[in-house]
Coordinates of C-alpha atoms and ligand atoms in Angstrom, one line a residue:
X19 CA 109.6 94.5 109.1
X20 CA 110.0 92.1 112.0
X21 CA 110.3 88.9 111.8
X22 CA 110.3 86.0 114.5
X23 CA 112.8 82.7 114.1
X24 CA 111.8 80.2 116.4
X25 CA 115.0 77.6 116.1
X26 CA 116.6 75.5 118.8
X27 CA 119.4 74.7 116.0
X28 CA 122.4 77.6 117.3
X29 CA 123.8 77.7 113.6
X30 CA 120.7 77.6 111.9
X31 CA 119.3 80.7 114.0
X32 CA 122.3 82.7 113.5
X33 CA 122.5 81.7 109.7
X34 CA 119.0 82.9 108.9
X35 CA 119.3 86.0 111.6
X36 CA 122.5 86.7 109.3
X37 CA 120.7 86.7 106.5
X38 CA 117.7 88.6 106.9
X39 CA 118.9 91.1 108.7
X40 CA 120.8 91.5 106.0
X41 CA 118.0 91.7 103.8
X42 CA 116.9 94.8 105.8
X43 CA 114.7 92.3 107.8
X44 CA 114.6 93.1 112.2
X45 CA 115.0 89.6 113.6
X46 CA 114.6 88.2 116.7
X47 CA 115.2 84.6 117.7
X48 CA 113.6 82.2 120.3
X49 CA 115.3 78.7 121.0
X50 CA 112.4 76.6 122.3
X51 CA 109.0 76.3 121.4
X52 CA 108.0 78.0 124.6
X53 CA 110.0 81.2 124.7
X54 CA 108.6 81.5 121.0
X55 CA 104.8 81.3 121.8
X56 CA 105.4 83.6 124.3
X57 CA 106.9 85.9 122.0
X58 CA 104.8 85.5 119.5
X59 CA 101.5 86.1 121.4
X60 CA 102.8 89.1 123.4
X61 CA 104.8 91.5 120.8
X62 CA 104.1 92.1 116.8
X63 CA 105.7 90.3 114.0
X64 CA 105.3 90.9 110.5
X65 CA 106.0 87.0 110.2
X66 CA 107.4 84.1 111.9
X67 CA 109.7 81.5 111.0
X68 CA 108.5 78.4 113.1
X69 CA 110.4 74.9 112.9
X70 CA 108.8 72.6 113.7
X71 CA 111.1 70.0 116.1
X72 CA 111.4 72.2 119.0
X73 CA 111.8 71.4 122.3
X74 CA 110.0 72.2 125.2
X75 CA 106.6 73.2 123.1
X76 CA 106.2 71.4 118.7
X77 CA 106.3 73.4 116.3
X78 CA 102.6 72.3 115.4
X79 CA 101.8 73.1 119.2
X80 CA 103.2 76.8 119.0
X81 CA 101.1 77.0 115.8
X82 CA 97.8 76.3 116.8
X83 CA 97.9 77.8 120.0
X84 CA 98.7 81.2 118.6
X85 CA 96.0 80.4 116.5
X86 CA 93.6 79.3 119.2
X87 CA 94.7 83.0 120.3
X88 CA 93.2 84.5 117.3
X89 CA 97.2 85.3 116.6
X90 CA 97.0 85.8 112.8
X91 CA 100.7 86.0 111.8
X92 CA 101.9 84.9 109.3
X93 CA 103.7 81.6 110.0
X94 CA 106.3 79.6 107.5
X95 CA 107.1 76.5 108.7
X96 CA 110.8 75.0 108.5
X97 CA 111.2 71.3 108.9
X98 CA 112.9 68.0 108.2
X99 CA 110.6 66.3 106.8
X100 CA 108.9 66.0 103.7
X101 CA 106.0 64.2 103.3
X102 CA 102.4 64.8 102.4
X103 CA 101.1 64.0 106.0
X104 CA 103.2 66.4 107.7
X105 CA 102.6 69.3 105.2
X106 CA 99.0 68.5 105.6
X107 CA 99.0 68.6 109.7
X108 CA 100.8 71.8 109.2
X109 CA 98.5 74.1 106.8
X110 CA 95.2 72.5 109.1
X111 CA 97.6 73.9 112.2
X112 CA 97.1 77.2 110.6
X113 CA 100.2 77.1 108.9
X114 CA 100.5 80.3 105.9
X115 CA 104.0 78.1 104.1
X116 CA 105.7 75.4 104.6
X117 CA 109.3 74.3 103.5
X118 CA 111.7 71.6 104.1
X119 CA 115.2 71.4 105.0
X120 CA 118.0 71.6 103.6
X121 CA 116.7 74.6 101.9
X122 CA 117.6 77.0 99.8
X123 CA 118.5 80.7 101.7
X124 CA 117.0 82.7 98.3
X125 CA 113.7 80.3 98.2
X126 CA 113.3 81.1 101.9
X127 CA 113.5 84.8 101.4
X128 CA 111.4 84.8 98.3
X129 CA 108.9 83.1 100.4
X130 CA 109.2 85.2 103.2
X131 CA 108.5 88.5 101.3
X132 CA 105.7 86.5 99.4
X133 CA 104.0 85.9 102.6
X134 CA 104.7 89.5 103.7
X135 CA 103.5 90.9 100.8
X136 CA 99.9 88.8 101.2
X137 CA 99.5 89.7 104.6
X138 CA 97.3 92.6 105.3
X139 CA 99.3 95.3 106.6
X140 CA 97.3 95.9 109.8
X141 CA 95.5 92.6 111.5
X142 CA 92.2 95.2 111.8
X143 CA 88.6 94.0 111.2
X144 CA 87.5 96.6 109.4
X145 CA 89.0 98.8 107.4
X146 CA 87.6 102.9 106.9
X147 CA 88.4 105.8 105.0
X148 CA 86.3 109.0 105.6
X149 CA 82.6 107.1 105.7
X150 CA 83.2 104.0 103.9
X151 CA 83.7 101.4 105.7
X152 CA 84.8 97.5 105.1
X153 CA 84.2 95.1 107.0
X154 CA 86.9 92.1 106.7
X155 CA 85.2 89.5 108.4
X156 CA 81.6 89.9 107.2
X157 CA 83.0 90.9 103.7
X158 CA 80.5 93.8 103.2
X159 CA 80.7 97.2 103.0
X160 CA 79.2 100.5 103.1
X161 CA 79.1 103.7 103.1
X162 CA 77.3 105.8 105.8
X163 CA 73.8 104.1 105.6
X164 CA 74.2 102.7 102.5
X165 CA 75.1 99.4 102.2
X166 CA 77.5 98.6 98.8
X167 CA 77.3 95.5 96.9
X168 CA 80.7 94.0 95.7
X169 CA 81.8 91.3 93.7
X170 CA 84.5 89.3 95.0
X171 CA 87.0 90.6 92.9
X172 CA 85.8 94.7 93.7
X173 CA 85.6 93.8 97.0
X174 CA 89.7 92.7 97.1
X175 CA 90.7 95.8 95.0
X176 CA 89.2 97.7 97.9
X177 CA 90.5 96.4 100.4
X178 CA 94.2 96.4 99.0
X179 CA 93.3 100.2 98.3
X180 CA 92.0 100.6 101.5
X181 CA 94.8 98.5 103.3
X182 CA 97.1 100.8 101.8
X183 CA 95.0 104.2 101.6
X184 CA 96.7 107.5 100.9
X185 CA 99.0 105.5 99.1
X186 CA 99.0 105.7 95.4
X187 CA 99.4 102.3 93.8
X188 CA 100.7 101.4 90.1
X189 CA 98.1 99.5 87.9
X190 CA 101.3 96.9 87.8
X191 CA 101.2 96.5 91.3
X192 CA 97.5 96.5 91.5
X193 CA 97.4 93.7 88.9
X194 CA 100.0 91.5 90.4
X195 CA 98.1 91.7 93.9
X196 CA 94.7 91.0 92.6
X197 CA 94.8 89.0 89.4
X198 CA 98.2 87.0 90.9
X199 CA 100.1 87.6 87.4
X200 CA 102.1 90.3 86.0
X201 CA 100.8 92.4 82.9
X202 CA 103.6 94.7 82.1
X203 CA 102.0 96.1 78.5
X204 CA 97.8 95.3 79.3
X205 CA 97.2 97.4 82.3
X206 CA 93.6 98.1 80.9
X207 CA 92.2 95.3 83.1
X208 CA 93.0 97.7 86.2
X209 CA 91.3 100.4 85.0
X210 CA 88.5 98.7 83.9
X211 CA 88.1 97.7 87.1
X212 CA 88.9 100.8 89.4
X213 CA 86.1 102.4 86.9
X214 CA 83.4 99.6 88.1
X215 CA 84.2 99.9 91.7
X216 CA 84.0 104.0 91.4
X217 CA 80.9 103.7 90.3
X218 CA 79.5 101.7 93.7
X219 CA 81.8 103.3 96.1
X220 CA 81.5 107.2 94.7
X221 CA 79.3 107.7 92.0
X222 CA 76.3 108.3 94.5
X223 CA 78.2 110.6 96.8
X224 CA 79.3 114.3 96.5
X225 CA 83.3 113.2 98.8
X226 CA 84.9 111.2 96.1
X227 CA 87.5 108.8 97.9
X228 CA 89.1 107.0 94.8
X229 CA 91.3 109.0 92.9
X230 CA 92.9 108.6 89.5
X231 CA 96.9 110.0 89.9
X232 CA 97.8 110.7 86.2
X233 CA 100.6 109.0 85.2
X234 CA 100.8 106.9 88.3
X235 CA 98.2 105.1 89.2
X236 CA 95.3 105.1 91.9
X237 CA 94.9 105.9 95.4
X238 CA 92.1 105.8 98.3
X239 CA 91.5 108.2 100.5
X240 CA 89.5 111.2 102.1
X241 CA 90.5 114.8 101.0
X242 CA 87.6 116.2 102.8
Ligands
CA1229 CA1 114.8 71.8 115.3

């Protein structure tokens, strides 16, 4: 996992590069709002640590025009101030998180891996395994010709299956990505669920891509 710090504050930088690299993170570090955009729009980040009083290009600047570049990453932004008006220019900058100094080094990293963890793991449109496809933008899918109806909620368990395919994933897992809260005895509600979306996704078709991994958990992909 990469991870962009865009700090003109020497001891800041080095304290956070410290830190997450110790945390198994690969950082790199920009000291100007410029020389961040630049990175930012030209090589791959998992996320980026942006502050926001930078000089040469704002914080808030840096942020919308990777936006305006169609630059999804992640973005937590680090700044001085506090108050309701800067948070708010910051999320409608495109902003993922926000958080104010003097911070807290194991709130920042809890963040960080939150924001990680959200983020699909590939910035692709759609999404396909063997002839389903899913389409991220227009929120359908289908499956050869045949288009598949999803609710909202069987429509994010296959995408999280399909962002992850080949990979089997615990019901805990599944559950804490898709219903936000952790059920460590009542996994039922996953099951439930993957037994719904089978139904759309395979039920009609002789390549079954959604498999049950006894004892584990579940896992999409094409065996054909
Ligand atoms: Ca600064």
């Amino acid at each position: 996992m990469r991870i962009l710090i865009v700090e003109d504050e020497p001891k800041m930088a080095s304290y956070l590069r410290k830190g997450l690299t110790e945390a198994s993170f690969t950082v790199d570090i920009a000291a100007d709002g410029r020389d961040g955009l630049f990175l930012a729009l030209h090589e791959d980040f998992d996320l980026i640590v942006l502050d926001v009083m930078l000089p040469e290009l704002d914080g808030l600047s840096v942020l919308k025009r990777l936006r305006m570049e169609k630059k999804h990453t992640p973005v937590l932004l680090l700044t001085a101030r506090d108050t309701v008006e800067d948070k708010v220019a910051g999320f409608e900058s495109g902003a993922d998180d926000y958080l104010s100094k003097p911070f807290a080094y194991a709130e920042l990293l809890a963040r960080i891996r939150s924001l990680i963890r959200r983020a699909p793991r590939t910035a692709r449109d759609v999404l396909v395994v063997g002839d389903l496809e899913i389409d991220l933008i227009k929120r359908r899918s289908r499956r050869g010709n045949a288009r598949i109806d999803l609710t909202a909620q069987e429509f994010a368990l296959l995408q999280l299956l399909a962002e992850r395919q080949g990979e089997v994933l615990t019901r805990t897992f599944v559950t804490s990505q898709i219903w936000d809260m952790n059920f460590d005895s009542d996994t039922n509600v996953v099951d439930v669920a993957v037994k719904r979306l089978r139904a759309k996704i395979d039920a009609a078709f002789d390549n079954k891509l959604l498999h049950t991994v006894r004892g584990m958990g579940y896992v999409l992909e094409d065996r054909s």
